[in-house]
């Protein structure tokens, strides 16, 4: 019997469950050594794309499942990474997770997602999870190290594994930080609204203790100063990045006898909730009031009206964080600080006040910061 006939018989045996699949079977079907199969799974960057493709095809045909326990015992590694999110229900994280997963998969790692959801019990659980050696590294999007109190002070982290902070910087931690320039982006949006002729610009905030909120609020104030506009605390409305907070802010504005001509929301979800409330009350966006957001989530472009916002390169942020962590896990040097560009995206929710001619719109970008 020729080799192709033998391979076909092997595939039939595997599919029918007549025999257990071993790494030797995968190697034979892929026409590589067992060491190459192991490297394709553990350190794929050490295997040629062609060989790895044959190995993955053989695994798919045979249904081979590597033994993670045996693999961990041999290498003292789990090949798993913990990704810590503050709130999994927030659609902002979808593309970030995709970017992280893409890079981890290429390097032979899987990921475990932890949704803290503001729960100290969950945080303690995942801190113990790390301490037990269940993962090789972690990407933190929650803005602080496990074991620290919320304001960023407290004992240093004792995780003993490589950590990377993503989106929410952790200034007190000596770990790589991947982020955007939130302050500059918020200032640009505020100045854009002012450049159209808006003189009363409201601001819907994020959670007061959040570092992103602190930076964006400073940017809002910077933008007002650059435009020669006074800061009015009455125009600052509380929020928490959710649609519900946007609805509450909208209700606050609807009830006012004198309203601002523009509103800058520090998340798209809040902007969408606010627009919905304004429109339900009979106010027109942007004719009666302009609304801008931050993040450029998937729903921003299909909102009614389409939302003017700050675009964050979310997928690229996730890829950058995973790449840095992989470098650390594999003993390579990595940059300590990476800051990616943002972009002002002009859509239909923002216009000049009705008594002024609308200024021509053009796409502008923040200046990229080189890794340091």
Coordinates of C-alpha atoms in Angstrom, one line a residue:
X1 CA 0.0 0.0 0.0
X2 CA 1.4 3.5 -0.9
X3 CA 1.9 6.2 1.6
X4 CA -1.3 8.1 0.7
X5 CA -3.3 5.0 1.3
X6 CA -1.7 4.4 4.6
X7 CA -2.4 8.0 5.7
X8 CA -6.0 7.6 4.6
X9 CA -6.4 4.4 6.7
X10 CA -4.8 6.2 9.7
X11 CA -7.3 9.1 9.4
X12 CA -10.2 6.6 9.2
X13 CA -9.0 4.8 12.3
X14 CA -8.7 8.1 14.2
X15 CA -12.1 9.3 13.1
X16 CA -13.8 6.1 14.1
X17 CA -12.1 6.1 17.5
X18 CA -10.5 2.7 16.9
X19 CA -7.2 3.8 18.2
X20 CA -5.8 6.6 20.4
X21 CA -3.9 9.4 18.6
X22 CA -0.3 9.9 19.6
X23 CA 2.2 12.5 18.8
X24 CA 4.0 10.0 16.6
X25 CA 0.9 9.6 14.5
X26 CA 0.7 13.4 13.9
X27 CA 4.4 13.4 13.0
X28 CA 4.0 10.6 10.5
X29 CA 0.9 12.2 8.9
X30 CA 2.7 15.6 8.7
X31 CA 5.9 14.0 7.5
X32 CA 8.0 15.7 10.2
X33 CA 9.7 14.6 13.4
X34 CA 7.9 14.4 16.8
X35 CA 10.3 17.1 17.9
X36 CA 8.9 19.4 15.2
X37 CA 5.4 18.6 16.3
X38 CA 6.3 19.6 19.8
X39 CA 8.0 22.8 18.7
X40 CA 5.0 23.7 16.5
X41 CA 2.8 23.6 19.5
X42 CA 5.1 25.0 22.1
X43 CA 7.4 27.5 20.3
X44 CA 5.9 27.9 16.8
X45 CA 8.2 30.7 15.9
X46 CA 11.0 28.1 15.7
X47 CA 9.2 26.1 13.0
X48 CA 8.8 27.1 9.4
X49 CA 5.3 28.2 8.4
X50 CA 5.1 25.3 5.9
X51 CA 6.0 22.7 8.6
X52 CA 3.6 24.2 11.1
X53 CA 0.8 24.2 8.6
X54 CA 1.3 20.5 7.9
X55 CA 1.3 19.8 11.7
X56 CA -1.9 21.8 12.3
X57 CA -3.5 20.0 9.3
X58 CA -2.5 16.6 10.7
X59 CA -3.9 17.6 14.2
X60 CA -7.2 18.6 12.6
X61 CA -7.4 15.4 10.6
X62 CA -6.6 13.1 13.6
X63 CA -8.2 15.0 16.4
X64 CA -5.0 14.8 18.4
X65 CA -5.2 16.6 21.7
X66 CA -1.8 17.4 23.4
X67 CA -1.5 16.4 27.0
X68 CA -1.2 19.8 28.8
X69 CA -0.3 18.2 32.1
X70 CA 2.6 16.2 30.7
X71 CA 3.7 19.2 28.7
X72 CA 3.7 21.4 31.9
X73 CA 5.6 18.8 33.9
X74 CA 8.4 18.6 31.2
X75 CA 8.7 22.4 30.8
X76 CA 7.5 23.8 34.1
X77 CA 5.2 26.0 32.0
X78 CA 1.4 26.1 31.6
X79 CA 1.4 27.9 28.2
X80 CA -1.5 29.9 29.5
X81 CA -1.9 33.7 30.0
X82 CA -4.4 35.4 32.3
X83 CA -6.1 38.5 30.8
X84 CA -7.6 40.6 33.6
X85 CA -10.7 42.7 32.6
X86 CA -12.6 45.2 34.8
X87 CA -15.9 44.5 33.1
X88 CA -16.3 41.8 30.4
X89 CA -19.7 43.2 29.4
X90 CA -18.1 46.4 28.0
X91 CA -17.9 46.1 24.2
X92 CA -14.8 48.1 24.2
X93 CA -12.7 45.0 25.1
X94 CA -13.9 42.9 22.1
X95 CA -11.2 43.9 19.6
X96 CA -8.5 44.1 22.3
X97 CA -9.2 40.5 23.2
X98 CA -9.0 39.5 19.6
X99 CA -5.6 41.2 19.2
X100 CA -4.3 39.5 22.3
X101 CA -5.6 36.0 21.2
X102 CA -4.1 36.4 17.8
X103 CA -0.6 37.0 19.1
X104 CA -0.8 34.4 21.8
X105 CA -2.0 31.7 19.4
X106 CA 0.8 32.4 17.0
X107 CA 3.2 31.8 19.9
X108 CA 1.5 28.6 21.1
X109 CA -0.2 30.1 24.2
X110 CA -3.8 30.1 25.3
X111 CA -5.6 32.6 27.4
X112 CA -7.9 32.7 30.4
X113 CA -10.2 35.7 30.8
X114 CA -10.9 37.0 34.3
X115 CA -13.9 39.4 34.6
X116 CA -13.4 41.2 37.9
X117 CA -16.7 43.1 37.7
X118 CA -15.7 45.2 40.7
X119 CA -15.6 42.2 43.0
X120 CA -12.8 42.0 45.6
X121 CA -13.6 38.3 46.0
X122 CA -12.9 37.7 42.3
X123 CA -9.7 39.6 42.5
X124 CA -8.6 37.5 45.5
X125 CA -9.5 34.4 43.6
X126 CA -7.4 35.3 40.6
X127 CA -4.5 36.4 42.7
X128 CA -4.5 33.0 44.3
X129 CA -4.8 31.5 40.8
X130 CA -1.6 33.3 39.8
X131 CA 0.2 32.3 43.0
X132 CA -0.7 28.7 42.4
X133 CA 1.3 28.7 39.1
X134 CA -1.8 28.2 36.9
X135 CA -0.6 30.7 34.3
X136 CA 2.8 31.9 32.9
X137 CA 2.0 35.6 32.6
X138 CA -0.8 38.1 32.8
X139 CA -2.1 41.1 30.9
X140 CA -3.8 43.6 33.2
X141 CA -6.5 45.9 32.0
X142 CA -7.9 46.7 35.4
X143 CA -5.5 49.6 36.3
X144 CA -3.8 48.1 39.4
X145 CA -1.8 45.2 40.6
X146 CA -3.5 42.5 42.6
X147 CA -3.0 43.3 46.3
X148 CA -2.9 47.0 45.8
X149 CA -5.5 49.4 47.2
X150 CA -7.5 51.3 44.6
X151 CA -5.6 54.6 44.7
X152 CA -2.5 52.9 43.4
X153 CA -0.6 52.9 46.7
X154 CA 0.3 49.8 48.7
X155 CA 2.7 46.9 48.7
X156 CA 4.4 45.9 45.4
X157 CA 3.0 43.0 43.4
X158 CA 4.4 39.5 44.4
X159 CA 3.1 37.6 41.4
X160 CA 6.4 36.1 40.3
X161 CA 5.4 36.0 36.7
X162 CA 5.7 38.6 33.9
X163 CA 3.0 41.2 33.9
X164 CA 2.0 43.8 31.3
X165 CA -0.4 46.7 31.9
X166 CA -2.7 47.5 29.0
X167 CA -4.9 50.6 28.4
X168 CA -5.0 51.6 32.0
X169 CA -1.4 52.5 33.0
X170 CA -0.2 51.5 36.5
X171 CA 2.3 54.3 37.3
X172 CA 3.5 52.7 40.5
X173 CA 4.4 49.4 38.8
X174 CA 7.7 48.6 37.2
X175 CA 6.1 46.6 34.3
X176 CA 5.6 47.4 30.6
X177 CA 2.8 49.8 29.9
X178 CA 0.8 49.8 26.6
X179 CA -1.6 52.7 26.2
X180 CA -2.7 55.7 24.2
X181 CA -2.3 59.4 25.1
X182 CA -5.7 59.9 26.7
X183 CA -5.0 63.5 27.7
X184 CA -4.0 64.6 24.3
X185 CA -6.9 62.8 22.6
X186 CA -9.5 64.5 24.9
X187 CA -7.9 67.9 24.4
X188 CA -8.1 67.4 20.6
X189 CA -11.8 66.5 20.8
X190 CA -12.6 69.5 23.0
X191 CA -10.6 71.8 20.7
X192 CA -12.4 70.4 17.7
X193 CA -15.8 71.2 19.2
X194 CA -14.6 74.7 20.1
X195 CA -13.3 75.2 16.6
X196 CA -16.8 74.7 15.2
X197 CA -18.0 77.5 17.3
X198 CA -19.3 75.8 20.5
X199 CA -18.7 77.9 23.6
X200 CA -20.6 75.8 26.1
X201 CA -19.2 72.2 26.1
X202 CA -20.4 69.7 28.7
X203 CA -18.3 66.8 29.8
X204 CA -19.6 63.3 30.9
X205 CA -16.9 61.7 33.0
X206 CA -15.8 58.2 33.7
X207 CA -15.4 56.8 37.3
X208 CA -13.5 59.4 39.4
X209 CA -10.9 56.9 40.6
X210 CA -10.1 55.7 37.1
X211 CA -6.7 56.8 35.7
X212 CA -8.3 57.1 32.2
X213 CA -10.8 59.5 33.6
X214 CA -8.2 61.6 35.3
X215 CA -6.2 61.9 32.1
X216 CA -9.3 62.6 29.9
X217 CA -10.6 65.2 32.3
X218 CA -7.2 67.0 32.3
X219 CA -7.4 66.9 28.5
X220 CA -10.8 68.4 28.5
X221 CA -9.5 71.3 30.7
X222 CA -6.5 71.6 28.4
X223 CA -8.7 71.9 25.4
X224 CA -10.9 74.6 27.0
X225 CA -7.8 76.6 27.9
X226 CA -6.4 76.2 24.3
X227 CA -9.7 77.5 22.9
X228 CA -9.9 80.4 25.4
X229 CA -13.0 79.0 27.1
X230 CA -13.6 79.1 30.8
X231 CA -14.1 75.9 32.9
X232 CA -17.6 75.6 34.3
X233 CA -18.0 72.8 36.9
X234 CA -21.8 72.9 36.2
X235 CA -21.0 71.4 32.8
X236 CA -19.3 68.3 34.3
X237 CA -21.7 65.3 34.6
X238 CA -20.8 62.1 36.4
X239 CA -20.5 58.8 34.5
X240 CA -19.0 55.3 34.5
X241 CA -18.6 54.5 30.8
X242 CA -21.9 52.7 30.6
X243 CA -25.0 53.3 28.5
X244 CA -27.0 53.8 31.7
X245 CA -24.7 56.6 32.8
X246 CA -25.2 58.3 29.4
X247 CA -29.0 58.0 29.8
X248 CA -28.8 59.7 33.2
X249 CA -26.6 62.5 31.8
X250 CA -29.1 63.0 29.0
X251 CA -32.0 63.2 31.5
X252 CA -30.0 65.8 33.4
X253 CA -29.5 67.9 30.3
X254 CA -33.1 67.6 29.1
X255 CA -34.3 68.9 32.5
X256 CA -32.1 72.1 32.2
X257 CA -33.6 75.4 31.0
X258 CA -30.2 76.3 29.6
X259 CA -28.3 73.6 27.8
X260 CA -24.8 73.4 26.4
X261 CA -24.5 73.3 22.6
X262 CA -22.1 70.3 22.7
X263 CA -21.4 67.3 24.9
X264 CA -18.1 65.4 25.1
X265 CA -18.7 61.9 26.5
X266 CA -15.6 60.0 27.6
X267 CA -17.0 56.7 26.2
X268 CA -19.0 55.8 23.2
X269 CA -21.5 53.8 25.3
X270 CA -22.3 56.9 27.3
X271 CA -22.6 59.0 24.1
X272 CA -25.0 56.5 22.6
X273 CA -27.2 56.4 25.7
X274 CA -27.2 60.2 25.9
X275 CA -28.1 60.7 22.3
X276 CA -31.0 58.2 22.7
X277 CA -32.3 60.2 25.6
X278 CA -32.0 63.5 23.9
X279 CA -33.8 62.2 20.7
X280 CA -36.6 60.7 22.8
X281 CA -37.1 64.1 24.4
X282 CA -37.5 65.7 21.0
X283 CA -34.1 67.3 20.8
X284 CA -32.2 66.9 17.5
X285 CA -28.6 65.7 17.3
X286 CA -26.6 67.7 16.1
X287 CA -29.0 70.5 15.3
X288 CA -29.9 71.3 18.9
X289 CA -26.9 69.7 20.6
X290 CA -23.8 68.1 19.3
X291 CA -22.5 64.8 20.9
X292 CA -19.0 63.3 20.7
X293 CA -17.7 60.1 22.2
X294 CA -14.4 58.3 22.9
X295 CA -13.2 54.8 21.8
X296 CA -14.9 54.2 18.4
X297 CA -16.6 50.9 19.4
X298 CA -18.4 48.9 16.7
X299 CA -21.8 50.6 17.4
X300 CA -20.4 54.1 16.9
X301 CA -20.6 54.1 13.1
X302 CA -24.2 52.7 13.1
X303 CA -25.6 54.8 15.9
X304 CA -28.3 57.3 14.8
X305 CA -26.8 59.7 14.1
X306 CA -23.4 58.2 13.5
X307 CA -21.1 59.2 16.3
X308 CA -18.1 61.5 16.1
X309 CA -15.5 60.0 18.3
X310 CA -11.9 59.2 19.2
X311 CA -10.7 56.0 17.5
X312 CA -8.6 53.8 19.7
X313 CA -6.5 51.1 17.8
X314 CA -7.9 48.4 20.1
X315 CA -6.8 45.4 18.1
X316 CA -3.3 46.8 17.8
X317 CA -3.2 47.6 21.5
X318 CA -4.0 43.9 22.3
X319 CA -1.5 42.7 19.8
X320 CA 1.2 45.0 21.2
X321 CA 0.6 43.8 24.8
X322 CA 0.6 40.2 23.9
X323 CA 3.8 40.6 21.9
X324 CA 5.6 42.3 24.8
X325 CA 4.4 39.6 27.2
X326 CA 5.6 36.8 24.8
X327 CA 9.0 38.5 24.7
X328 CA 9.2 38.5 28.5
X329 CA 8.1 34.8 28.7
X330 CA 10.7 33.8 26.2
X331 CA 13.6 35.7 27.8
X332 CA 13.8 38.6 25.3
X333 CA 14.0 42.3 26.1
X334 CA 10.9 44.4 25.5
X335 CA 10.1 48.1 25.6
X336 CA 8.9 49.5 28.9
X337 CA 6.4 51.9 27.4
X338 CA 4.5 51.9 24.2
X339 CA 2.0 54.6 23.2
X340 CA -0.2 54.1 20.1
X341 CA -1.8 56.7 17.9
X342 CA -5.5 57.8 18.2
X343 CA -7.6 59.3 15.5
X344 CA -10.4 61.8 15.4
X345 CA -13.3 60.3 13.4
X346 CA -15.8 62.8 12.1
X347 CA -19.4 61.6 11.7
X348 CA -22.9 63.1 11.8
X349 CA -23.4 63.6 15.6
X350 CA -21.3 66.8 15.7
X351 CA -21.9 70.1 13.7
X352 CA -21.4 73.8 14.2
X353 CA -24.0 75.6 16.3
X354 CA -27.0 76.5 14.1
X355 CA -26.1 80.1 13.9
X356 CA -22.6 79.4 12.6
X357 CA -21.3 77.9 9.3
X358 CA -19.9 74.4 9.9
X359 CA -16.1 74.3 9.6
X360 CA -14.7 71.8 7.1
X361 CA -13.8 68.5 8.7
X362 CA -10.6 66.6 8.2
X363 CA -9.2 63.5 9.9
X364 CA -6.3 64.2 12.2
X365 CA -4.1 61.9 14.3
X366 CA -2.3 62.4 17.5
X367 CA 1.4 62.1 17.3
X368 CA 2.7 58.6 17.9
X369 CA 5.1 58.1 20.8
X370 CA 8.0 55.9 20.2
X371 CA 8.5 52.9 22.5
X372 CA 10.9 53.6 25.3

